[in-house]
PDB file of C-alpha atoms in Angstrom:
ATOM      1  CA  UNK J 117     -33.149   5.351  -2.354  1.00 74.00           C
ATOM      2  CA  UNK J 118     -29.748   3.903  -1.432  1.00 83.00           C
ATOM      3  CA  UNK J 119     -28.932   0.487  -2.700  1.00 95.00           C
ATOM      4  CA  UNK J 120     -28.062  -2.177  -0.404  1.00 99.00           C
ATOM      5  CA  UNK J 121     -26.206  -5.953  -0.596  1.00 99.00           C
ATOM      6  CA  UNK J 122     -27.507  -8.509   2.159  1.00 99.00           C
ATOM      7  CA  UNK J 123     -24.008 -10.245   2.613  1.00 99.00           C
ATOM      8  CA  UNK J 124     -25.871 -12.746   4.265  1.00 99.00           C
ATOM      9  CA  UNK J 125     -29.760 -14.379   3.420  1.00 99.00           C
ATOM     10  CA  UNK J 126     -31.112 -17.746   3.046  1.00 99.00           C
ATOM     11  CA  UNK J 127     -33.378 -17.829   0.480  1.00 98.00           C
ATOM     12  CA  UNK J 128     -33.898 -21.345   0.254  1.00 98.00           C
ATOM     13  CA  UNK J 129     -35.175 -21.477   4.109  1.00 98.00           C
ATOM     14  CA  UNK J 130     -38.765 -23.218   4.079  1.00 98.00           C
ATOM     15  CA  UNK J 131     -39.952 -20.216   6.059  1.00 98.00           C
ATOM     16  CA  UNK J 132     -39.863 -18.597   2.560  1.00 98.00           C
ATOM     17  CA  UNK J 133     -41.722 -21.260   0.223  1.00 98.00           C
ATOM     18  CA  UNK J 134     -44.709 -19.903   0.762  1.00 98.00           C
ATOM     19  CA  UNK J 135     -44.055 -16.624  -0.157  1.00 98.00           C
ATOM     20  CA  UNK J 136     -40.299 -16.294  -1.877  1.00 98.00           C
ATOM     21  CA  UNK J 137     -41.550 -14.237  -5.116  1.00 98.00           C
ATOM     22  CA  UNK J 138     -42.831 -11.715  -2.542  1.00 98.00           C
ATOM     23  CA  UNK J 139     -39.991 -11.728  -0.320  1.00 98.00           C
ATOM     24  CA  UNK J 140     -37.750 -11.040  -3.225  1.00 98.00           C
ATOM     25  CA  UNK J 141     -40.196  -8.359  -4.460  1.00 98.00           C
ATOM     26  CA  UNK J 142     -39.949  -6.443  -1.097  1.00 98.00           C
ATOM     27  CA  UNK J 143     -36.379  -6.850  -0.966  1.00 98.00           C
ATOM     28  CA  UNK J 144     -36.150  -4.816  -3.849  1.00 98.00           C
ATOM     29  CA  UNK J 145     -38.800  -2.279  -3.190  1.00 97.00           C
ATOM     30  CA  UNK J 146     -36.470  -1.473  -0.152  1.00 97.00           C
ATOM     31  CA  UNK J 147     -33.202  -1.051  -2.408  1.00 98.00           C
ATOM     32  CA  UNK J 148     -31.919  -4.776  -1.749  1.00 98.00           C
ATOM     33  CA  UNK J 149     -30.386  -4.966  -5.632  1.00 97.00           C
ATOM     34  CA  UNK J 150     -28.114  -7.893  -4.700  1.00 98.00           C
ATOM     35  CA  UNK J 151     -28.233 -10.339  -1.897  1.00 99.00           C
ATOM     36  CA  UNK J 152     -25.389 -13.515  -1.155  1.00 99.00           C
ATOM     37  CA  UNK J 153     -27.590 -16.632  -0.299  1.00 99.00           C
ATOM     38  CA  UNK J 154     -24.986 -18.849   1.316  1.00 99.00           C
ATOM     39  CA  UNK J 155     -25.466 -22.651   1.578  1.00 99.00           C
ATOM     40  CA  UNK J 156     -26.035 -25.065   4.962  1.00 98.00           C
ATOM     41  CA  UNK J 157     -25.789 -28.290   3.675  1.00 98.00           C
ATOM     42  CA  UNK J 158     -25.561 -30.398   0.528  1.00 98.00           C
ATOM     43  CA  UNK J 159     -29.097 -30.722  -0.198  1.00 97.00           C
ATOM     44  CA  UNK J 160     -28.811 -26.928  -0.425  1.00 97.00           C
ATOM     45  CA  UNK J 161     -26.828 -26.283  -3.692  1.00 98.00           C
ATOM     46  CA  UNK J 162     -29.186 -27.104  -6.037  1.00 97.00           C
ATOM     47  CA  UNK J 163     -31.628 -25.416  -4.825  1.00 97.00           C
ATOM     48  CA  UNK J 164     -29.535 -22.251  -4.599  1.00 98.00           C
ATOM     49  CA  UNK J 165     -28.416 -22.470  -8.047  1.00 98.00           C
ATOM     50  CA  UNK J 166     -31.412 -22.811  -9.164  1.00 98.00           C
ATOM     51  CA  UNK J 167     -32.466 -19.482  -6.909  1.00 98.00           C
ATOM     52  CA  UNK J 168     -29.832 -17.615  -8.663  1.00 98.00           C
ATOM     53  CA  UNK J 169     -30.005 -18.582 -11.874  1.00 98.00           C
ATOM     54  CA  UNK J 170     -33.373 -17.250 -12.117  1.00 97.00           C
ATOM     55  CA  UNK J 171     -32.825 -14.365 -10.446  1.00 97.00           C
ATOM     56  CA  UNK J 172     -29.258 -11.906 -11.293  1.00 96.00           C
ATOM     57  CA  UNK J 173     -29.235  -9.942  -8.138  1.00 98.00           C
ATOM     58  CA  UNK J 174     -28.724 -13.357  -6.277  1.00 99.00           C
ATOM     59  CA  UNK J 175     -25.070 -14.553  -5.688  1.00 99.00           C
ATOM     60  CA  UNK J 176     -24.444 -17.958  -4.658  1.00 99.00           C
ATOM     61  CA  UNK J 177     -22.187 -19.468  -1.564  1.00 99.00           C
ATOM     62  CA  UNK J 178     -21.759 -23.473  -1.147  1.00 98.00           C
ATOM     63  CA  UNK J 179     -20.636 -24.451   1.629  1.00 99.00           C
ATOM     64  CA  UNK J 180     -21.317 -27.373   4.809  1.00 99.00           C
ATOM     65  CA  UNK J 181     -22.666 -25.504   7.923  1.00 99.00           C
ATOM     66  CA  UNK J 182     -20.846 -26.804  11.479  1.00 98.00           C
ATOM     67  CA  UNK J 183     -24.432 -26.739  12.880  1.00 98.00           C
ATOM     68  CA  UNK J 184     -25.852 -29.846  10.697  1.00 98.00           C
ATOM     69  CA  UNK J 185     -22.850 -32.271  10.976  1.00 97.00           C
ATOM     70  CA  UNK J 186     -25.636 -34.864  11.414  1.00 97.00           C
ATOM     71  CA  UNK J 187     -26.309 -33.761   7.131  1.00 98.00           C
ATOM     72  CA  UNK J 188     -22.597 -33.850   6.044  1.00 98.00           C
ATOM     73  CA  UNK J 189     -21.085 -37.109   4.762  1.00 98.00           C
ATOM     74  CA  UNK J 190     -17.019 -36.828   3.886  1.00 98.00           C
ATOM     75  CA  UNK J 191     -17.623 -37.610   0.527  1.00 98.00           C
ATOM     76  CA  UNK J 192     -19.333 -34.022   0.467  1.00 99.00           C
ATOM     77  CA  UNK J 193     -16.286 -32.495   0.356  1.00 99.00           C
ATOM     78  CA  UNK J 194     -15.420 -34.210  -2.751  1.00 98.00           C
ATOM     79  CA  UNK J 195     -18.693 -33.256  -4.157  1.00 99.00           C
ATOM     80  CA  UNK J 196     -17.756 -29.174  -3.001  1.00 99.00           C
ATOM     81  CA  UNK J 197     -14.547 -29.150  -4.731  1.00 99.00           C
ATOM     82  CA  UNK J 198     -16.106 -30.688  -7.869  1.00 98.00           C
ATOM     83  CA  UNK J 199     -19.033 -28.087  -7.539  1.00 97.00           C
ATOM     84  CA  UNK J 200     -16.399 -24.975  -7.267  1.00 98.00           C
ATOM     85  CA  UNK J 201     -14.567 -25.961 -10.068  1.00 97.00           C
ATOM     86  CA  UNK J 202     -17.762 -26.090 -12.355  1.00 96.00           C
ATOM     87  CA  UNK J 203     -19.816 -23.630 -10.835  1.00 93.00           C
ATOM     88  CA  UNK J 204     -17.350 -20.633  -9.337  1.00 93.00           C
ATOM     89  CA  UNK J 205     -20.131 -19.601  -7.021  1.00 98.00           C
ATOM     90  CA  UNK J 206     -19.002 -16.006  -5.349  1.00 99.00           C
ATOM     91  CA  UNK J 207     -18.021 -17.736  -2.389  1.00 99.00           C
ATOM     92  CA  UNK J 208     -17.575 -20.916   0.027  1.00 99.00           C
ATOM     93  CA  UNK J 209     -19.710 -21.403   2.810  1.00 99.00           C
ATOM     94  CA  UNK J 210     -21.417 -20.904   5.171  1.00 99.00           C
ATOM     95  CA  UNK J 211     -18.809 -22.663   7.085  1.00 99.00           C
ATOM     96  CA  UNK J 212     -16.796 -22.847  10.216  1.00 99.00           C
ATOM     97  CA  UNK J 213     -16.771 -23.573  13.635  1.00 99.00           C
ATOM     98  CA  UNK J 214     -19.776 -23.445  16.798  1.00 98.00           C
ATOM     99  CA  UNK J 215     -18.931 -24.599  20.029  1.00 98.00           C
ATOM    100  CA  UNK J 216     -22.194 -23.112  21.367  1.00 97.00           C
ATOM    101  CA  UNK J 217     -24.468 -25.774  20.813  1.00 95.00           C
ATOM    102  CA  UNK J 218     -24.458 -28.676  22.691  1.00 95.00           C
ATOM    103  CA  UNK J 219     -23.887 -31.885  21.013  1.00 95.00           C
ATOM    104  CA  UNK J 220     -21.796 -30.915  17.962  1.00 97.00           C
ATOM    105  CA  UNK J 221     -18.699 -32.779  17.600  1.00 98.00           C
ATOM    106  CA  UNK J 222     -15.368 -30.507  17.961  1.00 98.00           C
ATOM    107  CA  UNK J 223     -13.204 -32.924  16.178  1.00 98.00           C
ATOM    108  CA  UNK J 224     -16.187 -33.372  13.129  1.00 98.00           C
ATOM    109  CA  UNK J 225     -16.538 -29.361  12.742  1.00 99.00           C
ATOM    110  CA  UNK J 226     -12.804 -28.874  12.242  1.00 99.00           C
ATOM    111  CA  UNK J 227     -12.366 -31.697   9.877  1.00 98.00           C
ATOM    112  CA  UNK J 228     -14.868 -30.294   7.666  1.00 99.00           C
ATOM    113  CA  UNK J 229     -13.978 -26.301   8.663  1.00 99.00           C
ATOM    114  CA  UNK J 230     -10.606 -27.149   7.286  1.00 99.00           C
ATOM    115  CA  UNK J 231     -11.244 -28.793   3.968  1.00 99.00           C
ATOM    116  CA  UNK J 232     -13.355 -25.712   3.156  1.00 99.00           C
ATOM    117  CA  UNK J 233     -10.807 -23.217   4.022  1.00 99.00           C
ATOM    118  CA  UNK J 234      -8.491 -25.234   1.891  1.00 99.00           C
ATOM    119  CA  UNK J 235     -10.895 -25.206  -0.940  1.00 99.00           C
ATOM    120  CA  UNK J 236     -11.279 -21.602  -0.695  1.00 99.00           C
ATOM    121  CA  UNK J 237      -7.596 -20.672  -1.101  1.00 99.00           C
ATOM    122  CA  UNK J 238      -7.299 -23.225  -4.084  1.00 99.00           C
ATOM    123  CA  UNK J 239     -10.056 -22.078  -5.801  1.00 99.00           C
ATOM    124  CA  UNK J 240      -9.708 -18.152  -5.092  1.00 99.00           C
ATOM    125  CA  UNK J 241     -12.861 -17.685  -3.639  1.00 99.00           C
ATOM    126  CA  UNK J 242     -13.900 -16.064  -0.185  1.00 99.00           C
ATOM    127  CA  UNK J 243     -15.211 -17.683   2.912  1.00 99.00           C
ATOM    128  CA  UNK J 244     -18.605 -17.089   4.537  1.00 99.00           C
ATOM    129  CA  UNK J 245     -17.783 -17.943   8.208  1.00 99.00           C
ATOM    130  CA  UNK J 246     -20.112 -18.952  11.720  1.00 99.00           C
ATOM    131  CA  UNK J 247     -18.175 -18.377  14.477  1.00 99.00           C
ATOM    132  CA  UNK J 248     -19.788 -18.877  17.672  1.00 97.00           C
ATOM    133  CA  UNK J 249     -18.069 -19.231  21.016  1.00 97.00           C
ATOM    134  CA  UNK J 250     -15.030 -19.743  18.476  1.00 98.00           C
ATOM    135  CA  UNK J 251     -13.779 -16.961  17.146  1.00 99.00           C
ATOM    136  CA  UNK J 252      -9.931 -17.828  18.646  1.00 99.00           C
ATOM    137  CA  UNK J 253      -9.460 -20.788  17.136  1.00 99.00           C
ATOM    138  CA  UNK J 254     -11.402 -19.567  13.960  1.00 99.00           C
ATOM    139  CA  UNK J 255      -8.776 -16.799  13.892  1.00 99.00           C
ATOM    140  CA  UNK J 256      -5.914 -19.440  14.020  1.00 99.00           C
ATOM    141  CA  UNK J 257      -7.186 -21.694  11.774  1.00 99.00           C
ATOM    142  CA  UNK J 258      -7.548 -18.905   8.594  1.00 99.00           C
ATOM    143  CA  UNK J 259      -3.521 -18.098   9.859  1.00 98.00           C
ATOM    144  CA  UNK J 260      -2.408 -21.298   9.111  1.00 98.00           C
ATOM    145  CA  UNK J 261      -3.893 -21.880   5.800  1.00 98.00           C
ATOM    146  CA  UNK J 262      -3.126 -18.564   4.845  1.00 98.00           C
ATOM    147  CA  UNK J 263      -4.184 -16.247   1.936  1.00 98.00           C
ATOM    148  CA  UNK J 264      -7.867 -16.063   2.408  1.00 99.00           C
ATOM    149  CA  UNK J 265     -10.554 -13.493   2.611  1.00 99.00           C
ATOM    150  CA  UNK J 266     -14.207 -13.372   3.247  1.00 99.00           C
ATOM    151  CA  UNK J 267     -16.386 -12.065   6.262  1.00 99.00           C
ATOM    152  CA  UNK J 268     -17.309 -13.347   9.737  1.00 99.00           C
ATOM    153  CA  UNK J 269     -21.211 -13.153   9.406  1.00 99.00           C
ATOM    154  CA  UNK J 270     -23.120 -12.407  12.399  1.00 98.00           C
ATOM    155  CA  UNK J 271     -20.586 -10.341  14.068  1.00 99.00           C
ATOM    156  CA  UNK J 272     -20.200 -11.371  17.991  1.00 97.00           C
ATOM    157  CA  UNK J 273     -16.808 -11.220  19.227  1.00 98.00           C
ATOM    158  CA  UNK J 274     -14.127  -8.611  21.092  1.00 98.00           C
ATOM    159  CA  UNK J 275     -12.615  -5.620  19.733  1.00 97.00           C
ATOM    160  CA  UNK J 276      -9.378  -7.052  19.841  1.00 98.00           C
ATOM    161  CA  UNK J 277     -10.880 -10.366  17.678  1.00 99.00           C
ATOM    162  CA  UNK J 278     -11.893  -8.068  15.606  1.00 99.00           C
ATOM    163  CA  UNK J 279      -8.450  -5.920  14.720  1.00 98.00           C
ATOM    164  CA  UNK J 280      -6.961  -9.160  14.162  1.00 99.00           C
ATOM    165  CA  UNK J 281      -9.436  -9.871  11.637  1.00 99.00           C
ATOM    166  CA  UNK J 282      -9.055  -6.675   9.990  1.00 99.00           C
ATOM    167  CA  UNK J 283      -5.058  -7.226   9.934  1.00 98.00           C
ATOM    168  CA  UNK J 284      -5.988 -10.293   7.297  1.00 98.00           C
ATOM    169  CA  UNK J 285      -8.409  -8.463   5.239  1.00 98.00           C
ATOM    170  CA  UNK J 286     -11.770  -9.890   6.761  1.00 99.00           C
ATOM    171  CA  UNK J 287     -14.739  -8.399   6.837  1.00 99.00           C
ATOM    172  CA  UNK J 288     -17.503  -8.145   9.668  1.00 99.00           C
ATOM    173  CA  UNK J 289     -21.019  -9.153   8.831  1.00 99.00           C
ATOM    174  CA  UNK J 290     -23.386  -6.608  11.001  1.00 99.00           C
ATOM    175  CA  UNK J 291     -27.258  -8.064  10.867  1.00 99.00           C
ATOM    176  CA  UNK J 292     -30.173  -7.797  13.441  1.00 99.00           C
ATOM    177  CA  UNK J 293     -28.535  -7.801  16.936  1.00 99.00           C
ATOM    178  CA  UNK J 294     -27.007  -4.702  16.490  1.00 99.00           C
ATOM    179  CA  UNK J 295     -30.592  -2.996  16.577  1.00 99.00           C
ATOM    180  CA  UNK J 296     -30.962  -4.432  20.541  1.00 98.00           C
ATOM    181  CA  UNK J 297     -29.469  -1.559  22.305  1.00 97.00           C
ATOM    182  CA  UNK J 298     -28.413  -4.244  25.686  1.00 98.00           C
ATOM    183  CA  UNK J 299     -25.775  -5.587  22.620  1.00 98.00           C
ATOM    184  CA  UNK J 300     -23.112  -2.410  23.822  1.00 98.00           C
ATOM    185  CA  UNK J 301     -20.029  -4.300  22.915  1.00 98.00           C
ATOM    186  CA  UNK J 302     -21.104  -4.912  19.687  1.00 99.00           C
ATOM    187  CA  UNK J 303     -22.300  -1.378  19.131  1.00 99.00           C
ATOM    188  CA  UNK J 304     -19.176   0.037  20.168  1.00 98.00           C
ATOM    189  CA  UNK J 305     -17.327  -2.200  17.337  1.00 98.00           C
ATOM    190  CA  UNK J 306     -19.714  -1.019  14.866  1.00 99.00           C
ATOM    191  CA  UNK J 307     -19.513   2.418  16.037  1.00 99.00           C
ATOM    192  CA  UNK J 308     -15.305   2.905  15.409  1.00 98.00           C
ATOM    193  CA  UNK J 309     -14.496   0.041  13.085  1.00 99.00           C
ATOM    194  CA  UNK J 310     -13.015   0.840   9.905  1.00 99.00           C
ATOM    195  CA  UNK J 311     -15.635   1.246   7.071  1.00 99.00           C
ATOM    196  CA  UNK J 312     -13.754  -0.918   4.350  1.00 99.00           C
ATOM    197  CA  UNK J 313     -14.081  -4.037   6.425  1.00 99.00           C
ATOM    198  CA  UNK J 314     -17.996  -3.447   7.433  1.00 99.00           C
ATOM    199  CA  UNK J 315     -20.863  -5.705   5.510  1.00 99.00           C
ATOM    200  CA  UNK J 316     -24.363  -5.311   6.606  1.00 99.00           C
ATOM    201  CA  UNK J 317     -26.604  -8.665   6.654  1.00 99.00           C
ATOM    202  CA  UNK J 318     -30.373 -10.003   7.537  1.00 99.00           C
ATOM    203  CA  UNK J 319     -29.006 -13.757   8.426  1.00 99.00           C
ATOM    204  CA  UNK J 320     -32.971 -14.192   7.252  1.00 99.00           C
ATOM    205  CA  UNK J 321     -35.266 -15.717   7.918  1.00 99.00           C
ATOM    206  CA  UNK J 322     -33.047 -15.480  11.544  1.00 98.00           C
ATOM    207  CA  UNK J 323     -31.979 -12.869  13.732  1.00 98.00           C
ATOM    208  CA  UNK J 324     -35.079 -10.034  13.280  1.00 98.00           C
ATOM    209  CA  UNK J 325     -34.029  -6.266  14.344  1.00 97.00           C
ATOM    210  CA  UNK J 326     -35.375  -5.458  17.304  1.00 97.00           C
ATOM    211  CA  UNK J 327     -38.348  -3.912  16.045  1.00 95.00           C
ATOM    212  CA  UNK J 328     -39.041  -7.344  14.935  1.00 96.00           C
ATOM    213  CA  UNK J 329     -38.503  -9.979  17.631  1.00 94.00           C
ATOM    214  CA  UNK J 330     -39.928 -13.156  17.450  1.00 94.00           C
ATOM    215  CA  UNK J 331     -40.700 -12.701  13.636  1.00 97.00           C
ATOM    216  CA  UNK J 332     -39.492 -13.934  10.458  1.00 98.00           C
ATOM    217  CA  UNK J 333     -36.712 -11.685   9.058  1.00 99.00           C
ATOM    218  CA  UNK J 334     -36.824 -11.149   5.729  1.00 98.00           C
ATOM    219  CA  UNK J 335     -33.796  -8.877   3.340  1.00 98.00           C
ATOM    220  CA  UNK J 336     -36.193  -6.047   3.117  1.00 98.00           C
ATOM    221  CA  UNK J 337     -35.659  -4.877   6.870  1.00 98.00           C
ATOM    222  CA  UNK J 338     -31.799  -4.576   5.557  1.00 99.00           C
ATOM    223  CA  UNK J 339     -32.641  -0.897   5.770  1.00 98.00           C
ATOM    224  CA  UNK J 340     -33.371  -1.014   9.850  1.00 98.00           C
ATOM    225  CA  UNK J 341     -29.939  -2.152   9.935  1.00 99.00           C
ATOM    226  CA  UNK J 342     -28.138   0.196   7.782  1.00 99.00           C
ATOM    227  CA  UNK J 343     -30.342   3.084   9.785  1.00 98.00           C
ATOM    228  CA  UNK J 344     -28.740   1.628  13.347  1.00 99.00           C
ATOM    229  CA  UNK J 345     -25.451   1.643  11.850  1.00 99.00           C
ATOM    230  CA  UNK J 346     -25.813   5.321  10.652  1.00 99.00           C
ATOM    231  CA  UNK J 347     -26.492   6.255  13.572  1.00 99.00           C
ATOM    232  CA  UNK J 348     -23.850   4.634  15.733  1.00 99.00           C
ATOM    233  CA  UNK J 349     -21.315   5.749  13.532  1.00 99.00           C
ATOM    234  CA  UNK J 350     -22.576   9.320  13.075  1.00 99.00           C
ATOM    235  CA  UNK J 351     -22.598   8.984   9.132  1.00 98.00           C
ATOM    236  CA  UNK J 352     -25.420   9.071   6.771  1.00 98.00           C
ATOM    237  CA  UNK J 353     -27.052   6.417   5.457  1.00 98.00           C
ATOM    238  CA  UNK J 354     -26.352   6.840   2.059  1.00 98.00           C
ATOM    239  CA  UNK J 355     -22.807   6.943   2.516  1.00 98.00           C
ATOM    240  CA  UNK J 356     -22.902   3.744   4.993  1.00 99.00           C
ATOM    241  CA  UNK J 357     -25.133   1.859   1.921  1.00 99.00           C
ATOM    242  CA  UNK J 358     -22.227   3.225  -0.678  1.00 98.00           C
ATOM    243  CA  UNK J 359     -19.423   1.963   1.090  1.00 99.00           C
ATOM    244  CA  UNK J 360     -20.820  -1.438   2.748  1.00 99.00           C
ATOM    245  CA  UNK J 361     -22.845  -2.546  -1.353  1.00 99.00           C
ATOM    246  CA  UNK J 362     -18.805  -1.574  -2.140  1.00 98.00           C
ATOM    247  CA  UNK J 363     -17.705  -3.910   0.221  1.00 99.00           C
ATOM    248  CA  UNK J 364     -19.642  -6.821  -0.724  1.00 99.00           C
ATOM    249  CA  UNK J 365     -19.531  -6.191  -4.387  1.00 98.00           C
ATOM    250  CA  UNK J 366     -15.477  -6.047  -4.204  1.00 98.00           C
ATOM    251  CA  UNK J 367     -15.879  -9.786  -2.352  1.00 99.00           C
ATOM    252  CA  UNK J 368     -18.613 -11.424  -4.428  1.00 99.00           C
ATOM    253  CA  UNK J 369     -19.512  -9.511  -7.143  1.00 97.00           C
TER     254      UNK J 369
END
């Protein structure tokens, strides 16, 4: 059985309270050894570390999610850099920038997008980025802080987004959609990209394969994705679950 790293999970969801020793169970039953569960808000952190301190094969992320700017507070930023410098989680994050959904203040999302990115390079750590409908400016704004690293989750942008991201190290999170065959452009990034910069994800309980739809996700079904990206790229799926656990081991241990 190959092993596999979800780069991206979120443990904590409600969807999973009833059921989370189970979930975890399957996870590994499928060769899920390690999974990063990645933060949304403040509230989240605790409850995170106190996932992954019971449980080694769970890596934490803390972070303030541009999607629940109604949850942040400024003084939460204070509270992240404190965290980071007791805690060292694997990574910062989820964080960065969606000017998809109505409603979100642009202004709000980069103040906070920008402290994190900051925090990141002072602490060392890697950046778990949401970039939807932003990927430009999210591109810009790791250039001018400079000397970061980390992985676009959720992969949704252009080729040519996509070499740029490569030039500064980044990695590309590749989840559910790329299961839905209609998702082409995708597919053909996933198909020719270079291997070193590909993570496979489950965004769960979110973004189900398509073999799935309209169900809760869950890390297990990790191995639907790694069996689409096989095949798109022509390689086994052994060596795709070598390279991509590689990957995410080299960025968050």
């Amino acid at each position: 059985m190959s092993l596999l790293y979800d780069s991206h999970c979120h443990l904590d969801a409600p969807e999973f309270d009833p059921d989370r020793a189970g979930v975890l169970a399957r996870a590994r039953a499928a060769g899920v050894t390690r999974q990063l569960v990645p933060a949304v808000d403040r509230a989240g952190w605790d409850a995170i570390a106190g996932l992954c301190a019971a449980d080694p094969g769970l890596r934490p992320a803390w972070g303030l999610h541009p999607m629940f700017l109604d949850r942040h507070q400024p003084a939460h930023l204070d509270e992240l850099a404190d965290w980071l410098a007791r805690h060292r989680p694997a990574a910062v994050g989820e964080c960065g920038l969606d000017f998809y959904v109505e409603g979100l203040d642009p202004e709000a999302q980069r103040l906070y997008f920008q402290r994190q990115l900051e925090l990141a390079r002072e602490f060392d750590l890697p950046v778990v980025l949401h970039a939807r409908r932003a990927v430009d400016e999210v591109i810009a704004s790791l250039r001018r802080v400079g000397h970061l690293r980390g992985v676009v989750h959720s992969w949704s942008g252009s080729e040519e987004q996509a070499r740029q991201l490569f030039a500064m190290g980044f990695c590309l999170g590749i989840g559910g959609p790329v299961t839905f065959e209609r998702a082409q452009r995708l597919r053909r990034t996933v198909a020719t990209m270079p291997i070193e910069h590909l993570l496979l994800e489950t965004d769960a309980p979110d973004q189900p394969d398509a073999g799935h739809r309209g169900q809760r996700n869950e890390p297990a079904r990790l191995a639907v994705v790694l069996e689409t990206v096989a095949a798109l790229r022509g390689e086994s799926p052994e060596a795709i679950a070598q390279a991509t656990t590689a990957n995410a081991r080299r960025l968050f241990g």
